[in-house]
Coordinates of C-alpha atoms and ligand atoms in Angstrom, one line a residue:
X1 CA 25.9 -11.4 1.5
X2 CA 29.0 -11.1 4.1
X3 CA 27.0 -9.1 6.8
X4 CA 27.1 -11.5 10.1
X5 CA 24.2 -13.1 11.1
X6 CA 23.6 -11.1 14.2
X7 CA 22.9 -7.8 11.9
X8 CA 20.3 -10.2 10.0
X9 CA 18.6 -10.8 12.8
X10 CA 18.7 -7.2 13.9
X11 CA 17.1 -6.2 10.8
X12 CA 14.3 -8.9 11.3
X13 CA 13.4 -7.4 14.9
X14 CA 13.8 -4.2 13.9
X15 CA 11.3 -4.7 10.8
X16 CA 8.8 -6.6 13.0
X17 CA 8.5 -4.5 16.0
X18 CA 7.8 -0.9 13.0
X19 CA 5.5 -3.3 11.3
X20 CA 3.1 -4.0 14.8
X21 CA 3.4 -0.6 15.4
X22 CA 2.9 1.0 12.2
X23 CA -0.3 -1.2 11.6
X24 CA -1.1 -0.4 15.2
X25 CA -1.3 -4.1 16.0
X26 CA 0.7 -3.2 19.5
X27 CA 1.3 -0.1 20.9
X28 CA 3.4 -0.7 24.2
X29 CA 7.0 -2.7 24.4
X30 CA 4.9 -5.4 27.0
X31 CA 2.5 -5.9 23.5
X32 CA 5.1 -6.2 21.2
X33 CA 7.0 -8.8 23.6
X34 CA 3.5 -10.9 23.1
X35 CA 3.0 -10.0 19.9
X36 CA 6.6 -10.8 18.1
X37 CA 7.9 -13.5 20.6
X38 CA 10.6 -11.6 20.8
X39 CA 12.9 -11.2 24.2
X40 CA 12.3 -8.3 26.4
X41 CA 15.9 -6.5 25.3
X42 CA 15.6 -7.1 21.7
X43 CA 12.5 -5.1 22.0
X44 CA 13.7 -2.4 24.3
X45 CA 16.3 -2.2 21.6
X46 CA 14.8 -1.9 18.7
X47 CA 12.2 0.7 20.0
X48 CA 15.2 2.5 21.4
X49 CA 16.5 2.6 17.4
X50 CA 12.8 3.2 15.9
X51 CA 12.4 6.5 18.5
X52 CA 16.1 7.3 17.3
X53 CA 15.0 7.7 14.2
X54 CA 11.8 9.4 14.6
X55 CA 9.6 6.4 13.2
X56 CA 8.1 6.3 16.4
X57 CA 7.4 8.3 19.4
X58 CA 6.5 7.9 22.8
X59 CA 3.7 8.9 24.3
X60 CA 1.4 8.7 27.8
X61 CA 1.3 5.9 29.8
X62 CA -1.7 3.5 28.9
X63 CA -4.2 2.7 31.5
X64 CA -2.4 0.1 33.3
X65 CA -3.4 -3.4 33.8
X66 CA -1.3 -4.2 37.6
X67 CA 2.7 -3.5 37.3
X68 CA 4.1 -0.8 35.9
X69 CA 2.0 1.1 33.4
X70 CA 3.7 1.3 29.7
X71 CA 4.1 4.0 27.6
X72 CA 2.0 4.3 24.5
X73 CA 4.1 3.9 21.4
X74 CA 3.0 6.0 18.4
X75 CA 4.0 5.5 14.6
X76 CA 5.3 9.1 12.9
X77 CA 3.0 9.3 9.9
X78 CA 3.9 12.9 9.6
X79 CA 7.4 12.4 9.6
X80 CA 7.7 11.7 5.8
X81 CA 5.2 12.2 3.0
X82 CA 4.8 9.8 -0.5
X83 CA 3.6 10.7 -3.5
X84 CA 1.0 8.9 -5.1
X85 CA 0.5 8.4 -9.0
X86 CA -2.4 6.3 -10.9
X87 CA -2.7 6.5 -15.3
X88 CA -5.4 4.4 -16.0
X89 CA -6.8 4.5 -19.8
X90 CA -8.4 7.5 -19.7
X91 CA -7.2 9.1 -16.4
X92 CA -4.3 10.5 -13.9
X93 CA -5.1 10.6 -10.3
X94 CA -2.0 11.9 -8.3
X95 CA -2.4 12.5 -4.6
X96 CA 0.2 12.7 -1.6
X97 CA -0.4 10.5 1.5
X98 CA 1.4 10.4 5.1
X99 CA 3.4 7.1 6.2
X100 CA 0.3 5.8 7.5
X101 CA -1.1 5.5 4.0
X102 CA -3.3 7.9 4.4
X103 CA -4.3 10.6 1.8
X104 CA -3.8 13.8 2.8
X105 CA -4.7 15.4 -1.0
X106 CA -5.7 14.3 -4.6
X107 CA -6.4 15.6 -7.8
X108 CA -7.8 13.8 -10.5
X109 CA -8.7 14.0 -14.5
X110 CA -9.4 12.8 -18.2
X111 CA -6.4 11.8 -19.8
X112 CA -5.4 9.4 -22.6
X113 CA -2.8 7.7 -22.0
X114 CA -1.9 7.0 -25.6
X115 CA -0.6 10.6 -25.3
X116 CA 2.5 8.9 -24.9
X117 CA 5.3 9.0 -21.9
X118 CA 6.2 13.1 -22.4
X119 CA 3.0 14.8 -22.5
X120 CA 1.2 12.3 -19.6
X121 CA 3.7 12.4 -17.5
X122 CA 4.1 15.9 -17.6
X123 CA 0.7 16.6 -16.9
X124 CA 1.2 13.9 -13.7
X125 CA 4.4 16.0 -12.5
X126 CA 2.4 19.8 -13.1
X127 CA -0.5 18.0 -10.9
X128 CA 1.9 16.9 -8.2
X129 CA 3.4 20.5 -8.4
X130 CA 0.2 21.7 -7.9
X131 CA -0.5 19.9 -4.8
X132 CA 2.7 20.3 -3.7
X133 CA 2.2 23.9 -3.7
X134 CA -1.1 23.7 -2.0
X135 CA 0.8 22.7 1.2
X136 CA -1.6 19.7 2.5
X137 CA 1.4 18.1 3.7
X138 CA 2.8 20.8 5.3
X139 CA 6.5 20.1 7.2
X140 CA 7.0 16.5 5.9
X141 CA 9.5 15.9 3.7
X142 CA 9.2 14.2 0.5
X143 CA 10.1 10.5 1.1
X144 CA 9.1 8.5 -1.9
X145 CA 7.0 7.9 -5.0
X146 CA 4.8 5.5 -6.3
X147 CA 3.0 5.4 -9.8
X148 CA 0.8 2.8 -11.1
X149 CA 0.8 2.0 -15.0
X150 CA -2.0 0.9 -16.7
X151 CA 0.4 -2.1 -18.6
X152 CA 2.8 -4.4 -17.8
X153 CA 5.6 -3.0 -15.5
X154 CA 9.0 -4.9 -15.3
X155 CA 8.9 -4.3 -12.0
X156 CA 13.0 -4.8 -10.5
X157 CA 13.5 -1.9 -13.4
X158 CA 10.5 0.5 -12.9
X159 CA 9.7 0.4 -16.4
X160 CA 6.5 -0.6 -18.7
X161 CA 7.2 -3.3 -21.5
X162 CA 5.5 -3.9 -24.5
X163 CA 2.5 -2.4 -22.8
X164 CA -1.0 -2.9 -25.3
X165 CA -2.6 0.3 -24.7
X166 CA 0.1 2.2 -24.2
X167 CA 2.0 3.5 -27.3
X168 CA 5.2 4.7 -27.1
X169 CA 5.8 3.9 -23.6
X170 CA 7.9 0.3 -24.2
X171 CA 10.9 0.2 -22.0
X172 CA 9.9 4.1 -20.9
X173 CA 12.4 4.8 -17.8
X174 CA 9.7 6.0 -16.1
X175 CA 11.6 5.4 -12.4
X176 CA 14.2 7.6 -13.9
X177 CA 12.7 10.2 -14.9
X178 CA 10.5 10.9 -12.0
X179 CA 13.3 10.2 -9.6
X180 CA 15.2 12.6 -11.1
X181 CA 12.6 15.5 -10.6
X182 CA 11.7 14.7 -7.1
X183 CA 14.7 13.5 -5.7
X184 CA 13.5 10.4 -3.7
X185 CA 13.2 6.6 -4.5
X186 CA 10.1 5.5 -7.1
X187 CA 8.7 2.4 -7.5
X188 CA 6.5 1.7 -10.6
X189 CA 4.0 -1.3 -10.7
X190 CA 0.6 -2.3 -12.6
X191 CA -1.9 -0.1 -12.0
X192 CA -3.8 -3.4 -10.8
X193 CA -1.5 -5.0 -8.8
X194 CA -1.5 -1.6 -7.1
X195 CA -5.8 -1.8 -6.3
X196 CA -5.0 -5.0 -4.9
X197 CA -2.0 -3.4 -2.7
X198 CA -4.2 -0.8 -1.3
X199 CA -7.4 -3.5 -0.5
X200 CA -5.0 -4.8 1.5
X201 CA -3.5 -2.2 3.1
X202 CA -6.9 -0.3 4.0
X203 CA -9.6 -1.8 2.4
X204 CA -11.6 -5.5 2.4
X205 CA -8.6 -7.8 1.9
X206 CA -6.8 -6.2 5.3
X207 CA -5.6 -9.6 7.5
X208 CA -6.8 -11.5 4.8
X209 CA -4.0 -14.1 3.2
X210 CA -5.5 -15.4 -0.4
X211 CA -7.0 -12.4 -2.1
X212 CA -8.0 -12.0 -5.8
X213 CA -8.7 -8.4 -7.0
X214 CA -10.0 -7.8 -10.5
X215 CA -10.5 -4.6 -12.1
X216 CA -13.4 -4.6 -14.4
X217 CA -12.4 -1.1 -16.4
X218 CA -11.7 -0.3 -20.3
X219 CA -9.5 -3.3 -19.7
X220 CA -9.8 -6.0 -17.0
X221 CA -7.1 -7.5 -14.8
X222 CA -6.3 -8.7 -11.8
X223 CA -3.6 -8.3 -8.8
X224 CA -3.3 -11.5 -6.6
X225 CA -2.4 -11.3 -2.4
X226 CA -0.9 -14.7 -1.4
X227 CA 0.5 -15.1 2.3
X228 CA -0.7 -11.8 2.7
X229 CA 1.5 -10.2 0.1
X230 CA 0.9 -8.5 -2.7
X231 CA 2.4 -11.4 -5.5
X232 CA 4.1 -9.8 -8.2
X233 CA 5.8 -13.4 -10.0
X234 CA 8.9 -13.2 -11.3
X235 CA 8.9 -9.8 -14.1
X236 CA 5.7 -8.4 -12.5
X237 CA 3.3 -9.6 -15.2
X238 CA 1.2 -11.8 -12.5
X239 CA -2.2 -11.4 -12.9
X240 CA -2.7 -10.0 -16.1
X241 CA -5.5 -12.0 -17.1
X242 CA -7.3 -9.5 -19.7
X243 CA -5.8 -11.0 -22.5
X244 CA -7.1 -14.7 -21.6
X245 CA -8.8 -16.4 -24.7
X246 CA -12.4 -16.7 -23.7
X247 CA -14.5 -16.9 -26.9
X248 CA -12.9 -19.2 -30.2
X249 CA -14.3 -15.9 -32.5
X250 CA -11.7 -14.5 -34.6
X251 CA -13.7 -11.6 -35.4
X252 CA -13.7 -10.2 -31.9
X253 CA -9.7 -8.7 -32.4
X254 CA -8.0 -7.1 -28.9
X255 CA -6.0 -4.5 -28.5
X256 CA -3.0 -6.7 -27.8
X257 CA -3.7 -8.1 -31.7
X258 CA -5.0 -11.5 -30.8
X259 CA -8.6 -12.4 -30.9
X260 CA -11.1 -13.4 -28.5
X261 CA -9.6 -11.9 -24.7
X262 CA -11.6 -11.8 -22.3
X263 CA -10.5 -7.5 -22.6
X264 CA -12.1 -7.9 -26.1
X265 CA -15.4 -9.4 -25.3
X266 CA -16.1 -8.1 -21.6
X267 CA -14.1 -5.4 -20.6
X268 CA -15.9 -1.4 -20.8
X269 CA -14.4 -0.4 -24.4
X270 CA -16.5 -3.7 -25.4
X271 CA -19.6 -2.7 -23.1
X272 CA -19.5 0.4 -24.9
X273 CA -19.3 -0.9 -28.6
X274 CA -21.7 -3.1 -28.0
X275 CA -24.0 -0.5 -26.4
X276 CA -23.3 1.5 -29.9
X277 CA -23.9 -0.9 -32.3
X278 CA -27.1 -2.2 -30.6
X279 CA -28.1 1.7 -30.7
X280 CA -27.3 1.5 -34.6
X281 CA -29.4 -1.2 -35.1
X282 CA -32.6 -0.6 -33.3
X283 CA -32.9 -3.7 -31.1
X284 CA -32.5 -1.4 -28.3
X285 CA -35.2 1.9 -28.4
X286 CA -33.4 3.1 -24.6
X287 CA -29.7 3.0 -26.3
X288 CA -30.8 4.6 -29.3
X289 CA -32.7 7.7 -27.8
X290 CA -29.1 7.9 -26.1
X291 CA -27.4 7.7 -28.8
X292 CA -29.2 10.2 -30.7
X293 CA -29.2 12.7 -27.5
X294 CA -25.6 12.2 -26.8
X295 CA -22.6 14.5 -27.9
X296 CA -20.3 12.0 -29.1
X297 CA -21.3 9.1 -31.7
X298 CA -20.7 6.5 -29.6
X299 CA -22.0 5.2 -25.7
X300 CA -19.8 3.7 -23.0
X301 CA -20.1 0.8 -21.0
X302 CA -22.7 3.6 -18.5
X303 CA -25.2 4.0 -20.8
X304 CA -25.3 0.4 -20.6
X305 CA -25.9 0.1 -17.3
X306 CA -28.5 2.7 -17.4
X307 CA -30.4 1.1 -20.2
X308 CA -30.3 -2.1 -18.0
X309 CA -31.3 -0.4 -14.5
X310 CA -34.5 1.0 -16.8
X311 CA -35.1 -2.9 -17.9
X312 CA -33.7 -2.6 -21.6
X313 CA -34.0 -6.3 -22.4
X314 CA -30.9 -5.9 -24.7
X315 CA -28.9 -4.7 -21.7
X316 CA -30.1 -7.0 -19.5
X317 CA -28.8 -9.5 -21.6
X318 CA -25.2 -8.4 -22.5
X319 CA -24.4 -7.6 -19.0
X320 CA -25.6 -11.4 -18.1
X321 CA -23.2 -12.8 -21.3
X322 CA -20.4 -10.4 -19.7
X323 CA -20.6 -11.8 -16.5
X324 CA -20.8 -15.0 -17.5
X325 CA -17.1 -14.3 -19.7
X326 CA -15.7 -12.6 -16.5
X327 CA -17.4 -15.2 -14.0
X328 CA -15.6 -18.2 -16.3
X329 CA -12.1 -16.6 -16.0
X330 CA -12.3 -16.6 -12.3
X331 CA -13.6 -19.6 -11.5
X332 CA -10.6 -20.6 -13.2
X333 CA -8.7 -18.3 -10.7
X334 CA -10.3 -19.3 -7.8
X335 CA -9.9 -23.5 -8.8
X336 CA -6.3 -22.8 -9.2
X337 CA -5.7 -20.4 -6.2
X338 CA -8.3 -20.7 -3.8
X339 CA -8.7 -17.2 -2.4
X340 CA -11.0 -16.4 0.3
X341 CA -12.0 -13.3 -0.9
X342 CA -12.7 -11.9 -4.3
X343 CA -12.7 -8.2 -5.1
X344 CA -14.2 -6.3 -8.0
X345 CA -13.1 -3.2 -8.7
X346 CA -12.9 -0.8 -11.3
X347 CA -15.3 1.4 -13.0
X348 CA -17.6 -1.0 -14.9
X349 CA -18.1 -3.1 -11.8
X350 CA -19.7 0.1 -10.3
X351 CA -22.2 0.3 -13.3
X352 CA -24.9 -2.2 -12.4
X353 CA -25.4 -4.9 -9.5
X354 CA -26.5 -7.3 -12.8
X355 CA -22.9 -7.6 -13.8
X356 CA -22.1 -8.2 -10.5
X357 CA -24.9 -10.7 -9.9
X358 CA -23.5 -12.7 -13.2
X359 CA -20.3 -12.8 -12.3
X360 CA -21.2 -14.2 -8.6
X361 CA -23.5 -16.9 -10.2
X362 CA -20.9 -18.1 -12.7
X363 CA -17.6 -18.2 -10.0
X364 CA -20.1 -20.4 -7.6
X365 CA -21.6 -22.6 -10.4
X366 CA -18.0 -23.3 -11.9
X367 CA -15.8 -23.4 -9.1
X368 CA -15.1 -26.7 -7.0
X369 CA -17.5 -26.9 -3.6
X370 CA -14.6 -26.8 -1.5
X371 CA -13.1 -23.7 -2.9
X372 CA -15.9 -21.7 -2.8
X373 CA -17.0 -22.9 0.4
X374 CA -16.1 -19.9 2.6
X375 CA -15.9 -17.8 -0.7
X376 CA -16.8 -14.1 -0.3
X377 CA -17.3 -12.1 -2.9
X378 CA -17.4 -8.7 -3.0
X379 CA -17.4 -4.9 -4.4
X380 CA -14.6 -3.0 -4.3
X381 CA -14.7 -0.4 -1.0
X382 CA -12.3 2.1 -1.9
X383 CA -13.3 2.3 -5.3
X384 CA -11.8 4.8 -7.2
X385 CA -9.1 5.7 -4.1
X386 CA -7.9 1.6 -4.2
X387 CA -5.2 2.6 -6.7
X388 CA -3.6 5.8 -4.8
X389 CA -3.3 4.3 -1.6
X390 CA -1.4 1.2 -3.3
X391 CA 1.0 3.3 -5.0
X392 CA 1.3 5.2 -1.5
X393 CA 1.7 1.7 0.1
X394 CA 4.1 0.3 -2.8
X395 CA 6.6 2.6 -1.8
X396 CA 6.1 2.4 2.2
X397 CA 6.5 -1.7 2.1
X398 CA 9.3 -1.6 0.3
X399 CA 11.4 1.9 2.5
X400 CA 9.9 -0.5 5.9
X401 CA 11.3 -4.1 4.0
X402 CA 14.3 -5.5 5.4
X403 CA 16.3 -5.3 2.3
X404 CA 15.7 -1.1 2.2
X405 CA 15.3 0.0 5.6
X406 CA 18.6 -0.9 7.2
X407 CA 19.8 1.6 3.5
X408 CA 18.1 4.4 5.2
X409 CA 17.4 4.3 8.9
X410 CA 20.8 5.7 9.9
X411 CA 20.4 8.8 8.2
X412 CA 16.7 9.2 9.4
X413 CA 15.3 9.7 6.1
X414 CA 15.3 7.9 2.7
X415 CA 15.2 11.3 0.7
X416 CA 17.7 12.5 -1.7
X417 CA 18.7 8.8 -2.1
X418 CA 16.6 7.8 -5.5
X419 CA 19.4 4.5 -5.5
X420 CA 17.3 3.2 -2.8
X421 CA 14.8 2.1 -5.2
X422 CA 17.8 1.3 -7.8
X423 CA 17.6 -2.2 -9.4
X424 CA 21.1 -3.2 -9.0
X425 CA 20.3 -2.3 -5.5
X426 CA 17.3 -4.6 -5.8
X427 CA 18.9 -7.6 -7.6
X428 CA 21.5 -7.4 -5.1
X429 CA 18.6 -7.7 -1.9
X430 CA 16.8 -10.1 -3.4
X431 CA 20.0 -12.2 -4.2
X432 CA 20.6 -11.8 -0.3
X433 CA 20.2 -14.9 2.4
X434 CA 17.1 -14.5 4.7
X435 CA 17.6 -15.0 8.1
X436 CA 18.3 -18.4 8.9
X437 CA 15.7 -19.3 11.5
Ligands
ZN501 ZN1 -5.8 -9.2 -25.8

């Protein structure tokens, strides 16, 4: 890259001071001298710059601590709006969020996402209409959108590939075809990797460095923090640990068409056969009175957890084997990676404390003493919302990164320029020198 080294640096000061005020970690120019180690004029200057552009604004004087009192510096969440997209399995969330992250609206519903790329996505794009319509975002213009796939996501290209679950959406130009509608940069990631963006953002994992998330749904994965950052590896595939071999049973086939994953034996479209077939054949009297009250001919990984919160020995018992599949996988995760904290998420994890329980006992029993040593483990807090903030946050870390924002800033807004997201544009960034210290 020819720029001179000066603009590098710039950029660098310029991305650090928005960063300690968008996360509100300083709010005057005297706390983001202390805060960045920056010099006084770099900081004046860069303020100057971020007010310039309406990323921040200046407010009242804060109470004042001797000397001159300092003016309160306040990040524009309302200057720009992002829209949010999650497809899991067997749902679409959408929901639009401010620059803070925050959600302002959301709508969500069944949906299969074997439906294929047309007819999902546009159901997606008539729900964003919809709340787009509503006005809950009222004066903020559209900056930027961020969808989360339930698949692998090359992630430089925006676009799902060879994705088990998902037919008919390989190599899908997903990016493209949503940028083209709303007119504003898209980034697409793993619906996973995405949970894990928005624990960190604004759930348990905030300020924490080493994070594993695992989502415990139809399928299971998992979306690693390291350094604080959301770690993507090099295609985006990081972290996709349903398709693990946990059990040597070639009987037990996957979704992906190999046999044994942990997906196969532990994740909810198992829960739920096996909550079926025990139904079938009587060793549960709970599952089959479900069975024979429910609409459908089959039960889901719920009626599992209800047979076990009413002591259903059967229940008890699979959810214990589950956890102990689950529990195996991560102590594997947390040997090799030594997190401090481990997030479950997803909506199996919210069916029982048992499974839970399991999966706690197994990481702790497997794991080495000194990795698990300051190990929390914990339930998801954002639940079902983990996944819309990410994709919210997904496209807000990359517009504030110091490859993009220097693309943007001197036209105020990052609208109307979808190649902002583009992955020649990318390629090109990440080919870039950092600044040399
Ligand atoms: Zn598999």
């Amino acid at each position: 890259m020819d720029l001179p080294q000066v603009a590098d640096e710039a950029i660098d000061a310029l991305v650090e001071v928005l960063d300690l005020v968008r996360f509100g970690i300083a709010t005057t120019r005297p706390e983001l001298i202390h805060h960045s180690g920056l010099g006084r004029t770099v900081v004046v200057q860069r303020v100057g710059q971020l007010i310039e552009s309406g990323l921040v604004t200046e407010g009242k004087h804060a109470p004042s601590t001797g000397g001159r009192p300092a003016r309160v510096l306040r990040f524009q969440a309302e200057a720009g709006s992002i829209l949010a997209v999650e497809l899991g399995a067997t749902s679409i969330a959408v929901g639009i969020a401010n620059l803070s992250g925050a959600l302002l609206a959301s709508r969500e519903e069944p949906c299969d996402i074997a439906a294929g790329p047309e007819v999902v996505l546009g159901r997606a794009e008539e729900l964003l209409d919809e709340l787009l319509a509503a006005g809950d975002a009222p004066g903020s213009p559209l900056w930027g959108l961020g969808i989360g796939l339930p698949g692998p996501v090359e992630y430089a290209y925006g676009r799902p590939i060879a994705p088990p679950i998902m037919p008919g959406w390989d190599g899908y130009p997903v990016r493209e075809r949503l940028a083209r509608r709303y007119d504003v940069p898209v980034w697409v990631d793993n619906d996973v990797n995405l949970m894990a963006l928005g624990e960190l953002r604004l759930g348990l994992a905030r300020g924490e460095q080493d994070v594993v998330y695992i989502k415990i749904g139809t399928g299971i994965g998992a979306g690693l923090i390291s350094g604080g950052r959301l770690h993507r590896g090099a295609q985006g595939a990081a972290g996709d640990v349903g398709h693990i071999a946990v059990v040597d049973d070639s009987s037990v086939i996957c979704r992906c068409g190999n046999s044994g994953c942990l997906e196969a034996v532990a994740g909810g479209a198992a829960l739920g056969r096996l909550a079926t077939e025990a139904a079938r054949d009587g060793r549960s009297p709970f599952l089959a009175k479900r069975l024979a009250d429910s609409a459908t001919d089959a039960l889901e990984a719920r009626d599992l957890g209800a047979a076990a919160l009413h002591g259903d020995a059967l229940a008890v018992e699979i959810f214990g084997r589950t956890g102990r599949h689950i529990g195996g996988t991560l102590a594997t995760l947390v040997n090799f990676y030594n997190p401090s904290l481990v997030i479950i998420g997803g909506g199996v994890a919210s069916v029982g404390d048992l499974l839970l329980a399991s999966i706690r006992e197994t990481v702790y029993r497997r794991s080495l003493p000194l990795a698990t040593r300051d190990l929390r483990i914990a339930r998801s807090a954002l639940a079902n919302r983990a996944g819309l903030h990410g994709a919210a946050f997904a496209v807000l870390d990359e517009l504030f990164s110091r490859q993009r924002l220097p693309r943007w800033i001197g036209q105020g807004s990052p609208a109307h320029n979808p190649a902002i997201a583009g992955a020649a544009e990318f390629a090109a960034a990440a080919r870039a020198p950092l600044a040399s210290a």
